[in-house]
């Protein structure tokens, strides 16, 4: 209401900025639709879908951490949980469809060679919403969840590979710092917009993205011993970098970028 009043009473411009993953990638994203319609200018992390969108950079501190993969380290993955009933509309499993996400995590563990499964460092979501994700996976697979404490940087420093299992901020962070990453999720639930699809098709071609847990597990079983060489392969790096150029603009000075954008808007008043 205060913003609306300011815009009605004076020449006030309303700027919003991207504040998480999924933006510019999801086929449906109700909050983004609202933010684009209500703002005069929208600052994205790289993508530009319409004239009012300008290219900024991720502001989160986790995008600017300095951490290298541990060649003998773990395989880190963050699990997620969603409310049991729809709370906003975006490209993700809704309500009971989330059970498929849990089942896929179990299928992934069961498809791994036992010595590789022992390297998994799975961190459950701090909010479970009554799904009992950890208990369900343990019951289906016998997997014993290790103690997984520490911040994002500390956990990455213990790991050789990050596995993203949902379309959100975490894999964008590991891409941004060039940390070895593979992704797997059901594309029928985590629906992408038409602009993003070619980037994921390319990532699937080089082994970064997998549409089934069995494909991701097979890739790890065959490549974990040489995962650093695979990640640094020029073809894999080119595919990752092309995605980052479109969705994760890297800036030498994020603060200066935002100051410039604000000054441009003020000069146009």
PDB file of C-alpha atoms in Angstrom:
ATOM      1  CA  UNK A   1       0.000   0.000   0.000  1.00  0.00           C
ATOM      2  CA  UNK A   2       2.827   2.409   0.840  1.00  0.00           C
ATOM      3  CA  UNK A   3       4.505   1.719  -2.501  1.00  0.00           C
ATOM      4  CA  UNK A   4       1.225   2.232  -4.347  1.00  0.00           C
ATOM      5  CA  UNK A   5       0.643   5.521  -2.538  1.00  0.00           C
ATOM      6  CA  UNK A   6       4.152   6.762  -3.394  1.00  0.00           C
ATOM      7  CA  UNK A   7       3.684   5.935  -7.054  1.00  0.00           C
ATOM      8  CA  UNK A   8       0.329   7.696  -7.187  1.00  0.00           C
ATOM      9  CA  UNK A   9       1.465  10.860  -5.435  1.00  0.00           C
ATOM     10  CA  UNK A  10       4.869  11.410  -7.010  1.00  0.00           C
ATOM     11  CA  UNK A  11       7.184  10.372  -9.789  1.00  0.00           C
ATOM     12  CA  UNK A  12       8.353   7.329  -7.877  1.00  0.00           C
ATOM     13  CA  UNK A  13       9.692   4.303  -9.686  1.00  0.00           C
ATOM     14  CA  UNK A  14       9.290   0.847  -8.220  1.00  0.00           C
ATOM     15  CA  UNK A  15      12.268  -1.475  -8.779  1.00  0.00           C
ATOM     16  CA  UNK A  16      12.383  -5.139  -7.860  1.00  0.00           C
ATOM     17  CA  UNK A  17      15.236  -7.643  -8.098  1.00  0.00           C
ATOM     18  CA  UNK A  18      15.425 -11.401  -8.466  1.00  0.00           C
ATOM     19  CA  UNK A  19      15.839 -13.058  -5.087  1.00  0.00           C
ATOM     20  CA  UNK A  20      16.109 -16.782  -5.709  1.00  0.00           C
ATOM     21  CA  UNK A  21      16.341 -19.635  -8.168  1.00  0.00           C
ATOM     22  CA  UNK A  22      13.725 -20.711 -10.691  1.00  0.00           C
ATOM     23  CA  UNK A  23      13.255 -17.155 -11.959  1.00  0.00           C
ATOM     24  CA  UNK A  24      13.600 -17.034 -15.737  1.00  0.00           C
ATOM     25  CA  UNK A  25      13.673 -20.850 -15.885  1.00  0.00           C
ATOM     26  CA  UNK A  26      10.262 -22.101 -14.742  1.00  0.00           C
ATOM     27  CA  UNK A  27       7.367 -22.412 -17.159  1.00  0.00           C
ATOM     28  CA  UNK A  28       5.051 -21.075 -14.467  1.00  0.00           C
ATOM     29  CA  UNK A  29       6.069 -18.738 -11.666  1.00  0.00           C
ATOM     30  CA  UNK A  30       3.208 -16.779 -10.123  1.00  0.00           C
ATOM     31  CA  UNK A  31       5.412 -14.572  -7.933  1.00  0.00           C
ATOM     32  CA  UNK A  32       7.549 -13.554 -10.911  1.00  0.00           C
ATOM     33  CA  UNK A  33       4.440 -12.721 -12.941  1.00  0.00           C
ATOM     34  CA  UNK A  34       3.239 -10.466 -10.137  1.00  0.00           C
ATOM     35  CA  UNK A  35       6.643  -8.841  -9.650  1.00  0.00           C
ATOM     36  CA  UNK A  36       7.015  -8.100 -13.367  1.00  0.00           C
ATOM     37  CA  UNK A  37       3.519  -6.606 -13.603  1.00  0.00           C
ATOM     38  CA  UNK A  38       3.837  -4.466 -10.482  1.00  0.00           C
ATOM     39  CA  UNK A  39       7.358  -3.075 -11.009  1.00  0.00           C
ATOM     40  CA  UNK A  40       8.645  -0.342 -13.308  1.00  0.00           C
ATOM     41  CA  UNK A  41      12.002  -2.062 -13.681  1.00  0.00           C
ATOM     42  CA  UNK A  42      13.060  -5.603 -12.810  1.00  0.00           C
ATOM     43  CA  UNK A  43      16.678  -6.582 -12.128  1.00  0.00           C
ATOM     44  CA  UNK A  44      17.404 -10.197 -13.020  1.00  0.00           C
ATOM     45  CA  UNK A  45      20.510 -12.320 -12.526  1.00  0.00           C
ATOM     46  CA  UNK A  46      21.067 -12.372 -16.277  1.00  0.00           C
ATOM     47  CA  UNK A  47      17.972 -13.396 -18.243  1.00  0.00           C
ATOM     48  CA  UNK A  48      15.902 -10.783 -20.065  1.00  0.00           C
ATOM     49  CA  UNK A  49      12.375 -11.770 -21.040  1.00  0.00           C
ATOM     50  CA  UNK A  50      10.959  -8.304 -21.700  1.00  0.00           C
ATOM     51  CA  UNK A  51      11.992  -4.662 -21.984  1.00  0.00           C
ATOM     52  CA  UNK A  52      11.573  -3.754 -18.316  1.00  0.00           C
ATOM     53  CA  UNK A  53      14.072  -6.453 -17.260  1.00  0.00           C
ATOM     54  CA  UNK A  54      17.683  -5.306 -16.881  1.00  0.00           C
ATOM     55  CA  UNK A  55      20.666  -7.549 -16.245  1.00  0.00           C
ATOM     56  CA  UNK A  56      22.109  -7.478 -12.763  1.00  0.00           C
ATOM     57  CA  UNK A  57      24.031 -10.127 -10.813  1.00  0.00           C
ATOM     58  CA  UNK A  58      23.304 -12.444  -7.880  1.00  0.00           C
ATOM     59  CA  UNK A  59      23.643 -10.513  -4.635  1.00  0.00           C
ATOM     60  CA  UNK A  60      23.811 -13.493  -2.236  1.00  0.00           C
ATOM     61  CA  UNK A  61      27.091 -13.967  -0.386  1.00  0.00           C
ATOM     62  CA  UNK A  62      26.993 -17.693  -1.199  1.00  0.00           C
ATOM     63  CA  UNK A  63      27.580 -16.813  -4.861  1.00  0.00           C
ATOM     64  CA  UNK A  64      30.919 -15.263  -3.954  1.00  0.00           C
ATOM     65  CA  UNK A  65      32.455 -17.926  -1.733  1.00  0.00           C
ATOM     66  CA  UNK A  66      35.883 -19.265  -2.637  1.00  0.00           C
ATOM     67  CA  UNK A  67      35.894 -23.049  -2.284  1.00  0.00           C
ATOM     68  CA  UNK A  68      37.546 -25.802  -4.284  1.00  0.00           C
ATOM     69  CA  UNK A  69      36.345 -29.405  -4.610  1.00  0.00           C
ATOM     70  CA  UNK A  70      37.979 -31.997  -2.387  1.00  0.00           C
ATOM     71  CA  UNK A  71      39.277 -34.714  -4.746  1.00  0.00           C
ATOM     72  CA  UNK A  72      38.732 -37.398  -2.089  1.00  0.00           C
ATOM     73  CA  UNK A  73      35.633 -35.826  -0.609  1.00  0.00           C
ATOM     74  CA  UNK A  74      31.953 -36.640  -0.316  1.00  0.00           C
ATOM     75  CA  UNK A  75      29.045 -36.297  -2.748  1.00  0.00           C
ATOM     76  CA  UNK A  76      26.901 -33.477  -1.394  1.00  0.00           C
ATOM     77  CA  UNK A  77      23.194 -33.127  -2.035  1.00  0.00           C
ATOM     78  CA  UNK A  78      20.503 -31.010  -0.391  1.00  0.00           C
ATOM     79  CA  UNK A  79      17.033 -32.531  -0.154  1.00  0.00           C
ATOM     80  CA  UNK A  80      13.943 -30.387  -0.278  1.00  0.00           C
ATOM     81  CA  UNK A  81      10.394 -30.514   0.994  1.00  0.00           C
ATOM     82  CA  UNK A  82       7.266 -28.700  -0.147  1.00  0.00           C
ATOM     83  CA  UNK A  83       3.976 -28.038   1.665  1.00  0.00           C
ATOM     84  CA  UNK A  84       1.423 -30.831   1.420  1.00  0.00           C
ATOM     85  CA  UNK A  85      -0.983 -28.415  -0.246  1.00  0.00           C
ATOM     86  CA  UNK A  86      -0.331 -25.876  -2.977  1.00  0.00           C
ATOM     87  CA  UNK A  87       0.890 -22.546  -1.615  1.00  0.00           C
ATOM     88  CA  UNK A  88       1.969 -20.742  -4.761  1.00  0.00           C
ATOM     89  CA  UNK A  89       2.028 -21.770  -8.371  1.00  0.00           C
ATOM     90  CA  UNK A  90       5.377 -22.453  -9.998  1.00  0.00           C
ATOM     91  CA  UNK A  91       7.081 -25.291 -11.869  1.00  0.00           C
ATOM     92  CA  UNK A  92       7.333 -27.911  -9.127  1.00  0.00           C
ATOM     93  CA  UNK A  93       5.499 -31.004  -7.829  1.00  0.00           C
ATOM     94  CA  UNK A  94       2.191 -30.028  -6.251  1.00  0.00           C
ATOM     95  CA  UNK A  95       0.621 -31.706  -3.236  1.00  0.00           C
ATOM     96  CA  UNK A  96       0.751 -35.537  -3.446  1.00  0.00           C
ATOM     97  CA  UNK A  97       3.017 -35.378  -6.517  1.00  0.00           C
ATOM     98  CA  UNK A  98       5.859 -34.537  -4.137  1.00  0.00           C
ATOM     99  CA  UNK A  99       5.877 -38.205  -3.122  1.00  0.00           C
ATOM    100  CA  UNK A 100       7.446 -38.900  -6.515  1.00  0.00           C
ATOM    101  CA  UNK A 101      10.365 -36.632  -5.559  1.00  0.00           C
ATOM    102  CA  UNK A 102      10.963 -38.713  -2.415  1.00  0.00           C
ATOM    103  CA  UNK A 103      10.705 -41.970  -4.360  1.00  0.00           C
ATOM    104  CA  UNK A 104      13.224 -40.696  -6.905  1.00  0.00           C
ATOM    105  CA  UNK A 105      15.776 -39.955  -4.189  1.00  0.00           C
ATOM    106  CA  UNK A 106      15.412 -43.547  -2.978  1.00  0.00           C
ATOM    107  CA  UNK A 107      15.720 -44.902  -6.533  1.00  0.00           C
ATOM    108  CA  UNK A 108      18.903 -42.883  -7.009  1.00  0.00           C
ATOM    109  CA  UNK A 109      20.531 -44.310  -3.862  1.00  0.00           C
ATOM    110  CA  UNK A 110      19.468 -47.854  -4.740  1.00  0.00           C
ATOM    111  CA  UNK A 111      20.960 -47.500  -8.246  1.00  0.00           C
ATOM    112  CA  UNK A 112      24.385 -46.432  -6.993  1.00  0.00           C
ATOM    113  CA  UNK A 113      27.244 -48.844  -6.482  1.00  0.00           C
ATOM    114  CA  UNK A 114      27.460 -49.501  -2.699  1.00  0.00           C
ATOM    115  CA  UNK A 115      30.911 -47.914  -2.337  1.00  0.00           C
ATOM    116  CA  UNK A 116      29.637 -44.746  -4.046  1.00  0.00           C
ATOM    117  CA  UNK A 117      26.426 -44.619  -2.004  1.00  0.00           C
ATOM    118  CA  UNK A 118      28.604 -44.558   1.129  1.00  0.00           C
ATOM    119  CA  UNK A 119      30.062 -41.248  -0.046  1.00  0.00           C
ATOM    120  CA  UNK A 120      26.677 -39.510  -0.103  1.00  0.00           C
ATOM    121  CA  UNK A 121      26.293 -36.531   2.193  1.00  0.00           C
ATOM    122  CA  UNK A 122      22.552 -35.860   2.128  1.00  0.00           C
ATOM    123  CA  UNK A 123      21.230 -32.846   3.979  1.00  0.00           C
ATOM    124  CA  UNK A 124      17.466 -32.953   4.651  1.00  0.00           C
ATOM    125  CA  UNK A 125      15.401 -29.799   4.410  1.00  0.00           C
ATOM    126  CA  UNK A 126      15.078 -28.011   7.776  1.00  0.00           C
ATOM    127  CA  UNK A 127      11.306 -27.929   7.208  1.00  0.00           C
ATOM    128  CA  UNK A 128       9.752 -31.311   6.436  1.00  0.00           C
ATOM    129  CA  UNK A 129       6.035 -30.353   6.209  1.00  0.00           C
ATOM    130  CA  UNK A 130       5.048 -33.762   7.565  1.00  0.00           C
ATOM    131  CA  UNK A 131       6.476 -35.823   4.696  1.00  0.00           C
ATOM    132  CA  UNK A 132       9.079 -37.649   6.834  1.00  0.00           C
ATOM    133  CA  UNK A 133      11.480 -37.437   3.891  1.00  0.00           C
ATOM    134  CA  UNK A 134      14.478 -38.747   5.830  1.00  0.00           C
ATOM    135  CA  UNK A 135      12.548 -41.631   7.377  1.00  0.00           C
ATOM    136  CA  UNK A 136      10.974 -42.607   4.066  1.00  0.00           C
ATOM    137  CA  UNK A 137      14.311 -42.717   2.246  1.00  0.00           C
ATOM    138  CA  UNK A 138      15.960 -44.646   5.067  1.00  0.00           C
ATOM    139  CA  UNK A 139      13.103 -47.187   5.104  1.00  0.00           C
ATOM    140  CA  UNK A 140      13.228 -47.719   1.328  1.00  0.00           C
ATOM    141  CA  UNK A 141      17.019 -47.942   1.010  1.00  0.00           C
ATOM    142  CA  UNK A 142      18.578 -48.673   4.403  1.00  0.00           C
ATOM    143  CA  UNK A 143      20.621 -45.495   3.931  1.00  0.00           C
ATOM    144  CA  UNK A 144      21.967 -44.093   7.179  1.00  0.00           C
ATOM    145  CA  UNK A 145      21.919 -40.312   7.047  1.00  0.00           C
ATOM    146  CA  UNK A 146      25.274 -38.919   8.217  1.00  0.00           C
ATOM    147  CA  UNK A 147      25.526 -35.882  10.455  1.00  0.00           C
ATOM    148  CA  UNK A 148      25.419 -33.001   7.984  1.00  0.00           C
ATOM    149  CA  UNK A 149      26.217 -29.805   9.873  1.00  0.00           C
ATOM    150  CA  UNK A 150      27.881 -26.602   8.768  1.00  0.00           C
ATOM    151  CA  UNK A 151      27.192 -23.867   6.284  1.00  0.00           C
ATOM    152  CA  UNK A 152      27.193 -24.173   2.505  1.00  0.00           C
ATOM    153  CA  UNK A 153      30.889 -23.353   2.155  1.00  0.00           C
ATOM    154  CA  UNK A 154      31.965 -25.844   4.813  1.00  0.00           C
ATOM    155  CA  UNK A 155      29.913 -28.664   3.285  1.00  0.00           C
ATOM    156  CA  UNK A 156      31.221 -27.969  -0.214  1.00  0.00           C
ATOM    157  CA  UNK A 157      34.802 -27.958   1.073  1.00  0.00           C
ATOM    158  CA  UNK A 158      34.243 -31.555   2.224  1.00  0.00           C
ATOM    159  CA  UNK A 159      32.899 -32.631  -1.156  1.00  0.00           C
ATOM    160  CA  UNK A 160      34.089 -33.494  -4.647  1.00  0.00           C
ATOM    161  CA  UNK A 161      30.665 -33.148  -6.313  1.00  0.00           C
ATOM    162  CA  UNK A 162      27.336 -31.427  -5.739  1.00  0.00           C
ATOM    163  CA  UNK A 163      24.062 -33.021  -6.862  1.00  0.00           C
ATOM    164  CA  UNK A 164      21.063 -30.752  -7.436  1.00  0.00           C
ATOM    165  CA  UNK A 165      17.703 -32.524  -7.172  1.00  0.00           C
ATOM    166  CA  UNK A 166      15.358 -29.581  -7.715  1.00  0.00           C
ATOM    167  CA  UNK A 167      15.211 -26.347  -9.697  1.00  0.00           C
ATOM    168  CA  UNK A 168      16.215 -23.700  -7.181  1.00  0.00           C
ATOM    169  CA  UNK A 169      19.124 -21.556  -6.002  1.00  0.00           C
ATOM    170  CA  UNK A 170      21.659 -24.143  -4.826  1.00  0.00           C
ATOM    171  CA  UNK A 171      22.819 -25.447  -8.207  1.00  0.00           C
ATOM    172  CA  UNK A 172      23.054 -21.876  -9.495  1.00  0.00           C
ATOM    173  CA  UNK A 173      25.475 -21.174  -6.648  1.00  0.00           C
ATOM    174  CA  UNK A 174      27.692 -24.147  -7.505  1.00  0.00           C
ATOM    175  CA  UNK A 175      27.632 -23.271 -11.214  1.00  0.00           C
ATOM    176  CA  UNK A 176      28.634 -19.712 -10.386  1.00  0.00           C
ATOM    177  CA  UNK A 177      31.763 -20.836  -8.510  1.00  0.00           C
ATOM    178  CA  UNK A 178      32.517 -23.576 -11.079  1.00  0.00           C
ATOM    179  CA  UNK A 179      32.053 -26.425  -8.601  1.00  0.00           C
ATOM    180  CA  UNK A 180      31.480 -29.896 -10.168  1.00  0.00           C
ATOM    181  CA  UNK A 181      27.722 -30.387 -10.354  1.00  0.00           C
ATOM    182  CA  UNK A 182      25.190 -32.787 -11.795  1.00  0.00           C
ATOM    183  CA  UNK A 183      21.427 -32.417 -11.694  1.00  0.00           C
ATOM    184  CA  UNK A 184      18.503 -34.804 -11.823  1.00  0.00           C
ATOM    185  CA  UNK A 185      14.770 -34.246 -11.555  1.00  0.00           C
ATOM    186  CA  UNK A 186      11.527 -35.134 -13.308  1.00  0.00           C
ATOM    187  CA  UNK A 187      11.016 -32.534 -16.080  1.00  0.00           C
ATOM    188  CA  UNK A 188       7.272 -33.278 -16.104  1.00  0.00           C
ATOM    189  CA  UNK A 189       7.030 -31.743 -12.637  1.00  0.00           C
ATOM    190  CA  UNK A 190       9.853 -29.190 -12.735  1.00  0.00           C
ATOM    191  CA  UNK A 191       8.625 -27.655 -15.983  1.00  0.00           C
ATOM    192  CA  UNK A 192      10.904 -25.264 -17.874  1.00  0.00           C
ATOM    193  CA  UNK A 193       9.957 -22.370 -20.124  1.00  0.00           C
ATOM    194  CA  UNK A 194      10.754 -22.551 -23.828  1.00  0.00           C
ATOM    195  CA  UNK A 195      13.766 -20.236 -23.547  1.00  0.00           C
ATOM    196  CA  UNK A 196      15.441 -22.460 -20.922  1.00  0.00           C
ATOM    197  CA  UNK A 197      14.820 -25.835 -22.555  1.00  0.00           C
ATOM    198  CA  UNK A 198      17.726 -25.705 -25.075  1.00  0.00           C
ATOM    199  CA  UNK A 199      20.203 -25.010 -22.251  1.00  0.00           C
ATOM    200  CA  UNK A 200      19.021 -28.085 -20.351  1.00  0.00           C
ATOM    201  CA  UNK A 201      19.082 -30.210 -23.496  1.00  0.00           C
ATOM    202  CA  UNK A 202      22.725 -29.279 -23.916  1.00  0.00           C
ATOM    203  CA  UNK A 203      23.443 -30.040 -20.272  1.00  0.00           C
ATOM    204  CA  UNK A 204      21.783 -33.418 -20.682  1.00  0.00           C
ATOM    205  CA  UNK A 205      23.946 -34.118 -23.713  1.00  0.00           C
ATOM    206  CA  UNK A 206      27.202 -33.621 -21.758  1.00  0.00           C
ATOM    207  CA  UNK A 207      26.039 -35.380 -18.592  1.00  0.00           C
ATOM    208  CA  UNK A 208      25.269 -32.439 -16.323  1.00  0.00           C
ATOM    209  CA  UNK A 209      21.488 -32.899 -16.352  1.00  0.00           C
ATOM    210  CA  UNK A 210      19.598 -36.191 -16.020  1.00  0.00           C
ATOM    211  CA  UNK A 211      15.834 -36.640 -16.258  1.00  0.00           C
ATOM    212  CA  UNK A 212      15.786 -39.870 -14.211  1.00  0.00           C
ATOM    213  CA  UNK A 213      17.545 -40.952 -11.016  1.00  0.00           C
ATOM    214  CA  UNK A 214      18.756 -44.119 -12.745  1.00  0.00           C
ATOM    215  CA  UNK A 215      20.530 -42.094 -15.439  1.00  0.00           C
ATOM    216  CA  UNK A 216      22.235 -39.910 -12.815  1.00  0.00           C
ATOM    217  CA  UNK A 217      23.310 -42.962 -10.802  1.00  0.00           C
ATOM    218  CA  UNK A 218      24.657 -44.736 -13.897  1.00  0.00           C
ATOM    219  CA  UNK A 219      26.663 -41.630 -14.788  1.00  0.00           C
ATOM    220  CA  UNK A 220      28.174 -41.497 -11.283  1.00  0.00           C
ATOM    221  CA  UNK A 221      28.944 -45.202 -11.238  1.00  0.00           C
ATOM    222  CA  UNK A 222      30.884 -44.804 -14.481  1.00  0.00           C
ATOM    223  CA  UNK A 223      32.523 -41.409 -13.942  1.00  0.00           C
ATOM    224  CA  UNK A 224      33.008 -40.586 -10.260  1.00  0.00           C
ATOM    225  CA  UNK A 225      36.672 -41.591 -10.314  1.00  0.00           C
ATOM    226  CA  UNK A 226      37.357 -39.036 -13.049  1.00  0.00           C
ATOM    227  CA  UNK A 227      34.698 -36.478 -12.100  1.00  0.00           C
ATOM    228  CA  UNK A 228      37.151 -33.568 -11.910  1.00  0.00           C
ATOM    229  CA  UNK A 229      38.502 -34.298 -15.399  1.00  0.00           C
ATOM    230  CA  UNK A 230      34.974 -34.624 -16.757  1.00  0.00           C
ATOM    231  CA  UNK A 231      33.940 -31.283 -15.234  1.00  0.00           C
ATOM    232  CA  UNK A 232      36.995 -29.480 -16.593  1.00  0.00           C
ATOM    233  CA  UNK A 233      36.500 -30.929 -20.073  1.00  0.00           C
ATOM    234  CA  UNK A 234      36.174 -28.019 -22.520  1.00  0.00           C
ATOM    235  CA  UNK A 235      32.832 -29.216 -23.884  1.00  0.00           C
ATOM    236  CA  UNK A 236      31.295 -29.485 -20.405  1.00  0.00           C
ATOM    237  CA  UNK A 237      32.725 -26.114 -19.392  1.00  0.00           C
ATOM    238  CA  UNK A 238      31.387 -24.461 -22.551  1.00  0.00           C
ATOM    239  CA  UNK A 239      27.876 -25.777 -21.915  1.00  0.00           C
ATOM    240  CA  UNK A 240      28.004 -24.647 -18.287  1.00  0.00           C
ATOM    241  CA  UNK A 241      29.398 -21.229 -19.232  1.00  0.00           C
ATOM    242  CA  UNK A 242      26.764 -20.629 -21.904  1.00  0.00           C
ATOM    243  CA  UNK A 243      24.073 -21.231 -19.311  1.00  0.00           C
ATOM    244  CA  UNK A 244      25.804 -18.914 -16.825  1.00  0.00           C
ATOM    245  CA  UNK A 245      26.115 -16.141 -19.411  1.00  0.00           C
ATOM    246  CA  UNK A 246      22.332 -16.190 -19.817  1.00  0.00           C
ATOM    247  CA  UNK A 247      21.152 -16.832 -16.257  1.00  0.00           C
ATOM    248  CA  UNK A 248      24.068 -16.000 -13.918  1.00  0.00           C
ATOM    249  CA  UNK A 249      25.741 -12.796 -15.000  1.00  0.00           C
ATOM    250  CA  UNK A 250      29.108 -12.585 -13.264  1.00  0.00           C
ATOM    251  CA  UNK A 251      30.164  -9.126 -12.138  1.00  0.00           C
ATOM    252  CA  UNK A 252      33.488  -7.820 -10.899  1.00  0.00           C
ATOM    253  CA  UNK A 253      31.616  -5.436  -8.603  1.00  0.00           C
ATOM    254  CA  UNK A 254      27.968  -6.174  -7.828  1.00  0.00           C
ATOM    255  CA  UNK A 255      27.494  -2.991  -5.792  1.00  0.00           C
ATOM    256  CA  UNK A 256      28.699  -0.760  -8.626  1.00  0.00           C
ATOM    257  CA  UNK A 257      26.357  -2.537 -11.042  1.00  0.00           C
ATOM    258  CA  UNK A 258      23.329  -1.830  -8.871  1.00  0.00           C
ATOM    259  CA  UNK A 259      24.374   1.764  -8.261  1.00  0.00           C
ATOM    260  CA  UNK A 260      24.636   2.239 -12.036  1.00  0.00           C
ATOM    261  CA  UNK A 261      21.168   0.775 -12.591  1.00  0.00           C
ATOM    262  CA  UNK A 262      19.670   3.039  -9.911  1.00  0.00           C
ATOM    263  CA  UNK A 263      21.369   6.113 -11.362  1.00  0.00           C
ATOM    264  CA  UNK A 264      20.062   5.277 -14.824  1.00  0.00           C
ATOM    265  CA  UNK A 265      16.548   5.080 -13.435  1.00  0.00           C
ATOM    266  CA  UNK A 266      16.895   8.359 -11.528  1.00  0.00           C
ATOM    267  CA  UNK A 267      18.234  10.170 -14.577  1.00  0.00           C
ATOM    268  CA  UNK A 268      15.185   9.052 -16.555  1.00  0.00           C
ATOM    269  CA  UNK A 269      12.725  10.704 -14.129  1.00  0.00           C
TER     270      UNK A 269
END
